[in-house]
C-alpha positions as a printed NumPy array, in Angstrom:
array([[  -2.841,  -70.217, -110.783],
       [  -4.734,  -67.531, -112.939],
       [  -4.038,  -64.104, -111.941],
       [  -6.698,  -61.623, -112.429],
       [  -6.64 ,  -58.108, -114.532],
       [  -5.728,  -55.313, -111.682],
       [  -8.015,  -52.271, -111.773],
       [  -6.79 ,  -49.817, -114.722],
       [  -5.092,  -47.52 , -111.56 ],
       [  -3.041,  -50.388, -109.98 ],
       [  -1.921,  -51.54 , -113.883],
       [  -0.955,  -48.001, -113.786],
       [   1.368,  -48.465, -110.976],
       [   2.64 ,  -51.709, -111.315],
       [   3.785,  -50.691, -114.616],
       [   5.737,  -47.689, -113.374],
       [   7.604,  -49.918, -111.149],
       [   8.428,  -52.286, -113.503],
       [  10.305,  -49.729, -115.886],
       [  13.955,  -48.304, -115.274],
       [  13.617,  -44.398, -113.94 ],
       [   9.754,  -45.318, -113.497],
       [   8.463,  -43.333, -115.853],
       [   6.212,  -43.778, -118.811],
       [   4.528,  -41.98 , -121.393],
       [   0.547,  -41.851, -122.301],
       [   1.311,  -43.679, -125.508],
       [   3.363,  -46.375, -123.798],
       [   0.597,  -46.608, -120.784],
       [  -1.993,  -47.123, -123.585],
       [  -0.504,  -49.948, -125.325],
       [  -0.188,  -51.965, -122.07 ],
       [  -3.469,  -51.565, -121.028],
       [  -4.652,  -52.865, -124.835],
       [  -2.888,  -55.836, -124.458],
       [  -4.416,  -56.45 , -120.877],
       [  -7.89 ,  -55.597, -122.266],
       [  -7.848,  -52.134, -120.238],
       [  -9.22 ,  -49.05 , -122.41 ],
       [  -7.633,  -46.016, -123.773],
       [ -10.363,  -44.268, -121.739],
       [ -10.295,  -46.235, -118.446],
       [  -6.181,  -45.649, -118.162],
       [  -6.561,  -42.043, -119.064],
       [  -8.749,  -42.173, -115.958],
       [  -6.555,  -44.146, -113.889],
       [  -4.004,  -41.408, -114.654],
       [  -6.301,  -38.525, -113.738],
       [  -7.43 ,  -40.295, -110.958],
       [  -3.601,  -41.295, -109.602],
       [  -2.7  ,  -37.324, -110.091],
       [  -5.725,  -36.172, -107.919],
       [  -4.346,  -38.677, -105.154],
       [  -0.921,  -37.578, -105.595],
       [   0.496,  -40.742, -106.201],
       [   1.666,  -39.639, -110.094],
       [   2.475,  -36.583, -111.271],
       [   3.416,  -35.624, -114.684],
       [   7.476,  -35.542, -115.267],
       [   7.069,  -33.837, -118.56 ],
       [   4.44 ,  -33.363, -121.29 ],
       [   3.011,  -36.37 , -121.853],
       [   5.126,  -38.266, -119.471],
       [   4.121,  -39.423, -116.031],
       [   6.292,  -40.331, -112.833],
       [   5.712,  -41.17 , -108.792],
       [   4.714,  -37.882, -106.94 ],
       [   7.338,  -36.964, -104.207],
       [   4.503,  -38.291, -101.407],
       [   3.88 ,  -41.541, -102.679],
       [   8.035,  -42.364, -103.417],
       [   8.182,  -44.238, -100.394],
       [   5.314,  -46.604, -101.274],
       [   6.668,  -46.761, -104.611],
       [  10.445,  -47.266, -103.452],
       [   9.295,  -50.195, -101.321],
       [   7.614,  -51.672, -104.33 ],
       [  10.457,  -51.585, -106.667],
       [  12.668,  -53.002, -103.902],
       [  10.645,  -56.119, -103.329],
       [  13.567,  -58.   , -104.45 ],
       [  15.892,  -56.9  , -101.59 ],
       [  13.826,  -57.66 ,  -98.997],
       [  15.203,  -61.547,  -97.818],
       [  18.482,  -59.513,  -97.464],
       [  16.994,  -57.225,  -94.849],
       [  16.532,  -60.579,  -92.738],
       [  19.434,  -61.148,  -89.799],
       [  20.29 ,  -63.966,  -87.325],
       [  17.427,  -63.9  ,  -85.095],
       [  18.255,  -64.084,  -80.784],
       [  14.362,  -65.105,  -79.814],
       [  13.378,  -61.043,  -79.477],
       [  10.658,  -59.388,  -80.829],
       [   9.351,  -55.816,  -81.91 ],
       [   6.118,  -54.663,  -81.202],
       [   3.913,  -51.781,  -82.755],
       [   1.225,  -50.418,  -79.776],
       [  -1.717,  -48.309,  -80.89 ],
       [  -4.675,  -48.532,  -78.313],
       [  -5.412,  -45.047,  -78.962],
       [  -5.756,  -45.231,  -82.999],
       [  -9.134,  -44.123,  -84.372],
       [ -11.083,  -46.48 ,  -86.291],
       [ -13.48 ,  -43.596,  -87.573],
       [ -11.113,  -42.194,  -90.326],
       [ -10.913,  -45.117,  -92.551],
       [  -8.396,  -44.224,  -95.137],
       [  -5.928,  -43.701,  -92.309],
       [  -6.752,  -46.722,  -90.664],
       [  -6.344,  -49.115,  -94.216],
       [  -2.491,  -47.107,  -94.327],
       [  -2.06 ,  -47.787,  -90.97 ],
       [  -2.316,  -51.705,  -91.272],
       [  -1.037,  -51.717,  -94.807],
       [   2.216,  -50.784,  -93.117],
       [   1.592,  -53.099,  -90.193],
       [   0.889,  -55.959,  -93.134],
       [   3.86 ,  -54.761,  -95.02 ],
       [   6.544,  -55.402,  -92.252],
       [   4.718,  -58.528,  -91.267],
       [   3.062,  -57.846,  -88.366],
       [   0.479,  -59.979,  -86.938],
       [  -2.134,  -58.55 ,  -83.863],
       [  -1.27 ,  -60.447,  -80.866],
       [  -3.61 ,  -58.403,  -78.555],
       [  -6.095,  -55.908,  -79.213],
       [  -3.623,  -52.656,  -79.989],
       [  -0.369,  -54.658,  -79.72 ],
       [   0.642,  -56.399,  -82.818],
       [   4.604,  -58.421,  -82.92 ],
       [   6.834,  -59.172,  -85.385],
       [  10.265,  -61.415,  -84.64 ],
       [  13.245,  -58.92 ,  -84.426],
       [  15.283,  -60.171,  -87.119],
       [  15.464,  -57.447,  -89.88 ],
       [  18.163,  -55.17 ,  -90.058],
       [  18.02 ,  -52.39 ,  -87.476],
       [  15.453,  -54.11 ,  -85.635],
       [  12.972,  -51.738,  -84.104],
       [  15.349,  -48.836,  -84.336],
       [  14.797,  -48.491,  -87.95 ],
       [  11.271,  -49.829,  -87.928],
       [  10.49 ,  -47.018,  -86.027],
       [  11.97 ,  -44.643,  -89.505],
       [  10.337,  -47.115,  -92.346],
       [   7.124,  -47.563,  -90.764],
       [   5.7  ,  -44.123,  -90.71 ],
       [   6.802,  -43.39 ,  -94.067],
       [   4.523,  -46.379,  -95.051],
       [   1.628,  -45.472,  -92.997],
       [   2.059,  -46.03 ,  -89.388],
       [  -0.72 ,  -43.871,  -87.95 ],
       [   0.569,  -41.093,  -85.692],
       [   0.686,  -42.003,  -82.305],
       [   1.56 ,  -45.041,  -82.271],
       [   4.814,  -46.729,  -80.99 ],
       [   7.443,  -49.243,  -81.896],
       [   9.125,  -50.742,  -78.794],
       [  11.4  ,  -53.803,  -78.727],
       [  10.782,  -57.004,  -76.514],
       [  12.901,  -59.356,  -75.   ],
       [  12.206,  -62.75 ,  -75.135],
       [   8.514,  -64.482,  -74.513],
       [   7.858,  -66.97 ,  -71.992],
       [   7.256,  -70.546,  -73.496],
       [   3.478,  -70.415,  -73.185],
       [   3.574,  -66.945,  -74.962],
       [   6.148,  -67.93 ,  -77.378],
       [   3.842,  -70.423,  -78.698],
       [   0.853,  -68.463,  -78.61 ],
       [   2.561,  -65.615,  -80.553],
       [   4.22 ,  -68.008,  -83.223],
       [   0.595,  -69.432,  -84.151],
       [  -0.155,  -66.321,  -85.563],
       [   1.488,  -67.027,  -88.672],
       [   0.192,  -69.803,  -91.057],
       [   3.423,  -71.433,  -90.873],
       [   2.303,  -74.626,  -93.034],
       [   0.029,  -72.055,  -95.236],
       [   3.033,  -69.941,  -95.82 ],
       [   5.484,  -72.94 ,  -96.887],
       [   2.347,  -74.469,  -99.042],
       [   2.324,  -71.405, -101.133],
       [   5.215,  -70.549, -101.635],
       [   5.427,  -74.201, -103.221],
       [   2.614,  -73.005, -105.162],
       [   3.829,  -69.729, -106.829],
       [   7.26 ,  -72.078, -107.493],
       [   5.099,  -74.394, -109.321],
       [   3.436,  -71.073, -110.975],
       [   6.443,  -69.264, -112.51 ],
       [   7.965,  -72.837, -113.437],
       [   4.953,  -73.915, -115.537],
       [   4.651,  -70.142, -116.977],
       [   8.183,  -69.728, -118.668],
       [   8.21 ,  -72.05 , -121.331],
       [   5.167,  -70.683, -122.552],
       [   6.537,  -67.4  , -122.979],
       [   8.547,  -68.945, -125.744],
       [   5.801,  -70.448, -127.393],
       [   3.008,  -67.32 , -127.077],
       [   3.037,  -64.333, -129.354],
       [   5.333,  -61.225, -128.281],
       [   2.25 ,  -59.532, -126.768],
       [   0.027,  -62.69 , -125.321],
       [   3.771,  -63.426, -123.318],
       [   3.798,  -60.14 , -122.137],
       [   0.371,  -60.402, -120.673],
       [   0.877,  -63.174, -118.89 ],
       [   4.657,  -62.375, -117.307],
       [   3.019,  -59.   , -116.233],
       [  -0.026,  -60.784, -114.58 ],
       [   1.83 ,  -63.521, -113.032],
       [   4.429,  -61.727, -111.747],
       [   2.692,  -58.856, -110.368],
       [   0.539,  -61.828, -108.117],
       [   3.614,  -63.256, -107.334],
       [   5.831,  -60.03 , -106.266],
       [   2.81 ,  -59.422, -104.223],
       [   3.029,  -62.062, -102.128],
       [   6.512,  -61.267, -101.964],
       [   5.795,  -57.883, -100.488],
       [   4.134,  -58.982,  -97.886],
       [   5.962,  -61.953,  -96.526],
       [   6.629,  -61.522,  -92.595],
       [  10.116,  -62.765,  -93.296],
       [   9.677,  -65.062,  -90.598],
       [  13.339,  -66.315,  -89.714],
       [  14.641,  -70.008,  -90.155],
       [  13.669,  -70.79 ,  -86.33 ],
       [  10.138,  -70.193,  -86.836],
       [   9.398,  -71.405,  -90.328],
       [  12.476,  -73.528,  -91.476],
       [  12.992,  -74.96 ,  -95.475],
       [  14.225,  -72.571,  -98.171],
       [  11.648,  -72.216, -100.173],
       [  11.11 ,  -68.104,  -99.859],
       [  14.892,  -67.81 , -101.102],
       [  14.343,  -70.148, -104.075],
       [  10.844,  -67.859, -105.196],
       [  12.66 ,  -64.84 , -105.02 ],
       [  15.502,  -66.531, -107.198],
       [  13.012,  -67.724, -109.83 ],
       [  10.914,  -64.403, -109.712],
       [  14.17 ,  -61.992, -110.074],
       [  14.725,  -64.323, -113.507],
       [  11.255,  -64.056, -114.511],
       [  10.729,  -60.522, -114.359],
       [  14.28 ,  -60.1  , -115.575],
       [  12.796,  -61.824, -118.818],
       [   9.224,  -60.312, -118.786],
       [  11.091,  -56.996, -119.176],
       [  12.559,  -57.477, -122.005],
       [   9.267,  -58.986, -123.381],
       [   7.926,  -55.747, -122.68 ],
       [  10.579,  -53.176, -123.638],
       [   9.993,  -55.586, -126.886],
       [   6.592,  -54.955, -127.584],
       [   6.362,  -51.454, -126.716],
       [   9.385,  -50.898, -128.692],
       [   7.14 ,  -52.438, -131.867],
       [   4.377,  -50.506, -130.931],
       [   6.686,  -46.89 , -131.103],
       [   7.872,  -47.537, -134.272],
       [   4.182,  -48.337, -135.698]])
């Protein structure tokens, strides 16, 4: 696995996230980009550019933070690590999001409207009616609060449904890569277990490079698991990524509070 360089505006934002209080100064914003090969010049424009979409705002002089309207996004980013503990006994229901009526002319709102849809691991069933198994906390009750905070397009509705007949049941479940899912999260495993001894043999700032890019590809994937439940997609692997990513980025922290630390006191 070789994860790529993010565009200098989602470094920007992953590395918010990845701090405590999620806030970072120019100086600290610039140091990380030079050690992922991102300019002075392009971050200062990632910064501009994250300020004119209100997803930063600056906190105080020199020091940038979420803006109030993107906290959400930002709040479900940080979390990523909580989310397997959102996931409940499933009975065989489901939840469904309907939006026949959702315009596909206004693009932006359509991309938010299916990142949230993508986000809570919904898959389109039929055209305008997209299910998800009804096995996180609050079921559709608070799917119906989280959803439009991420992006759910106005108009549309979250409704529950009881169980599936066995013809639709099957149907329904092929919409998730079941054997895809399992095979990469075997993968990323494999990943983070051949990247951590190498993070003891790299320089301070090559390790931090590579626990950043890693495990920003993996928490990605993370993010936007379906959370299938143990019915549909059995084995345990999910639980033991999480594990090994929470004790990954646990260490690429402190690789990073490390080298910035070096770089303040140049």
């Amino acid at each position: 696995m070789t994860p790529v360089v993010p565009p200098a505006t989602d470094l920007v934002l992953d590395l918010l996230t990845a701090v405590d209080g999620g806030r970072l100064s120019v100086q600290d914003l610039g140091r990380a980009g030079a050690i992922l090969g991102v300019g002075e010049g392009q971050m200062r424009v990632a910064l501009t550019r994250l300020v004119q979409q209100q997803k930063l705002c600056k906190a105080e002089r020199g020091l940038y933070g979420f803006h109030s309207a993107y906290q959400p996004m930002a709040e479900d980013v940080i979390g990523w690590l909580g989310r397997v503990s959102w996931m409940t006994p499933w009975a065989g229901d489901w939840v469904a999001v309907v939006d026949p009526r959702i315009p596909t002319t206004d693009r932006t709102r359509l991309r938010r409207h299916q990142r949230a849809l993508s986000l809570r691991g919904f898959r389109t069933w039929r055209p305008g009616f997209h299910l998800r198994p009804a096995n996180l906390v609050g079921r559709a009750e608070s799917l119906r609060l989280q959803l439009p905070q991420l992006g759910l397009a106005e108009g549309a509705e979250v409704i529950g449904v009881e169980r599936l007949d066995a013809v639709q049941h099957t149907e329904v479940q092929a919409l998730w890569a079941i054997d895809a899912l399992r095979a990469n999260y075997r993968r990323l495993i494999q990943a983070l277990v051949e990247s951590e001894p190498r993070l003891d043999q790299f320089a301070p700032e090559a390790a931090a490079r590579e626990s950043l890019l890693l495990g920003r590809a993996v928490i990605a994937e993370i993010m936007h698991d379906p959370l299938l439940p143990s019915e549909l997609i059995g084995g345990g692997e999910l639980l033991e990524l999480v594990e090994r990513m929470r004790l990954y980025q646990e260490r690429g922290r402190r690789i990073w509070s490390h080298v910035l630390g070096q770089g303040a006191a140049r």
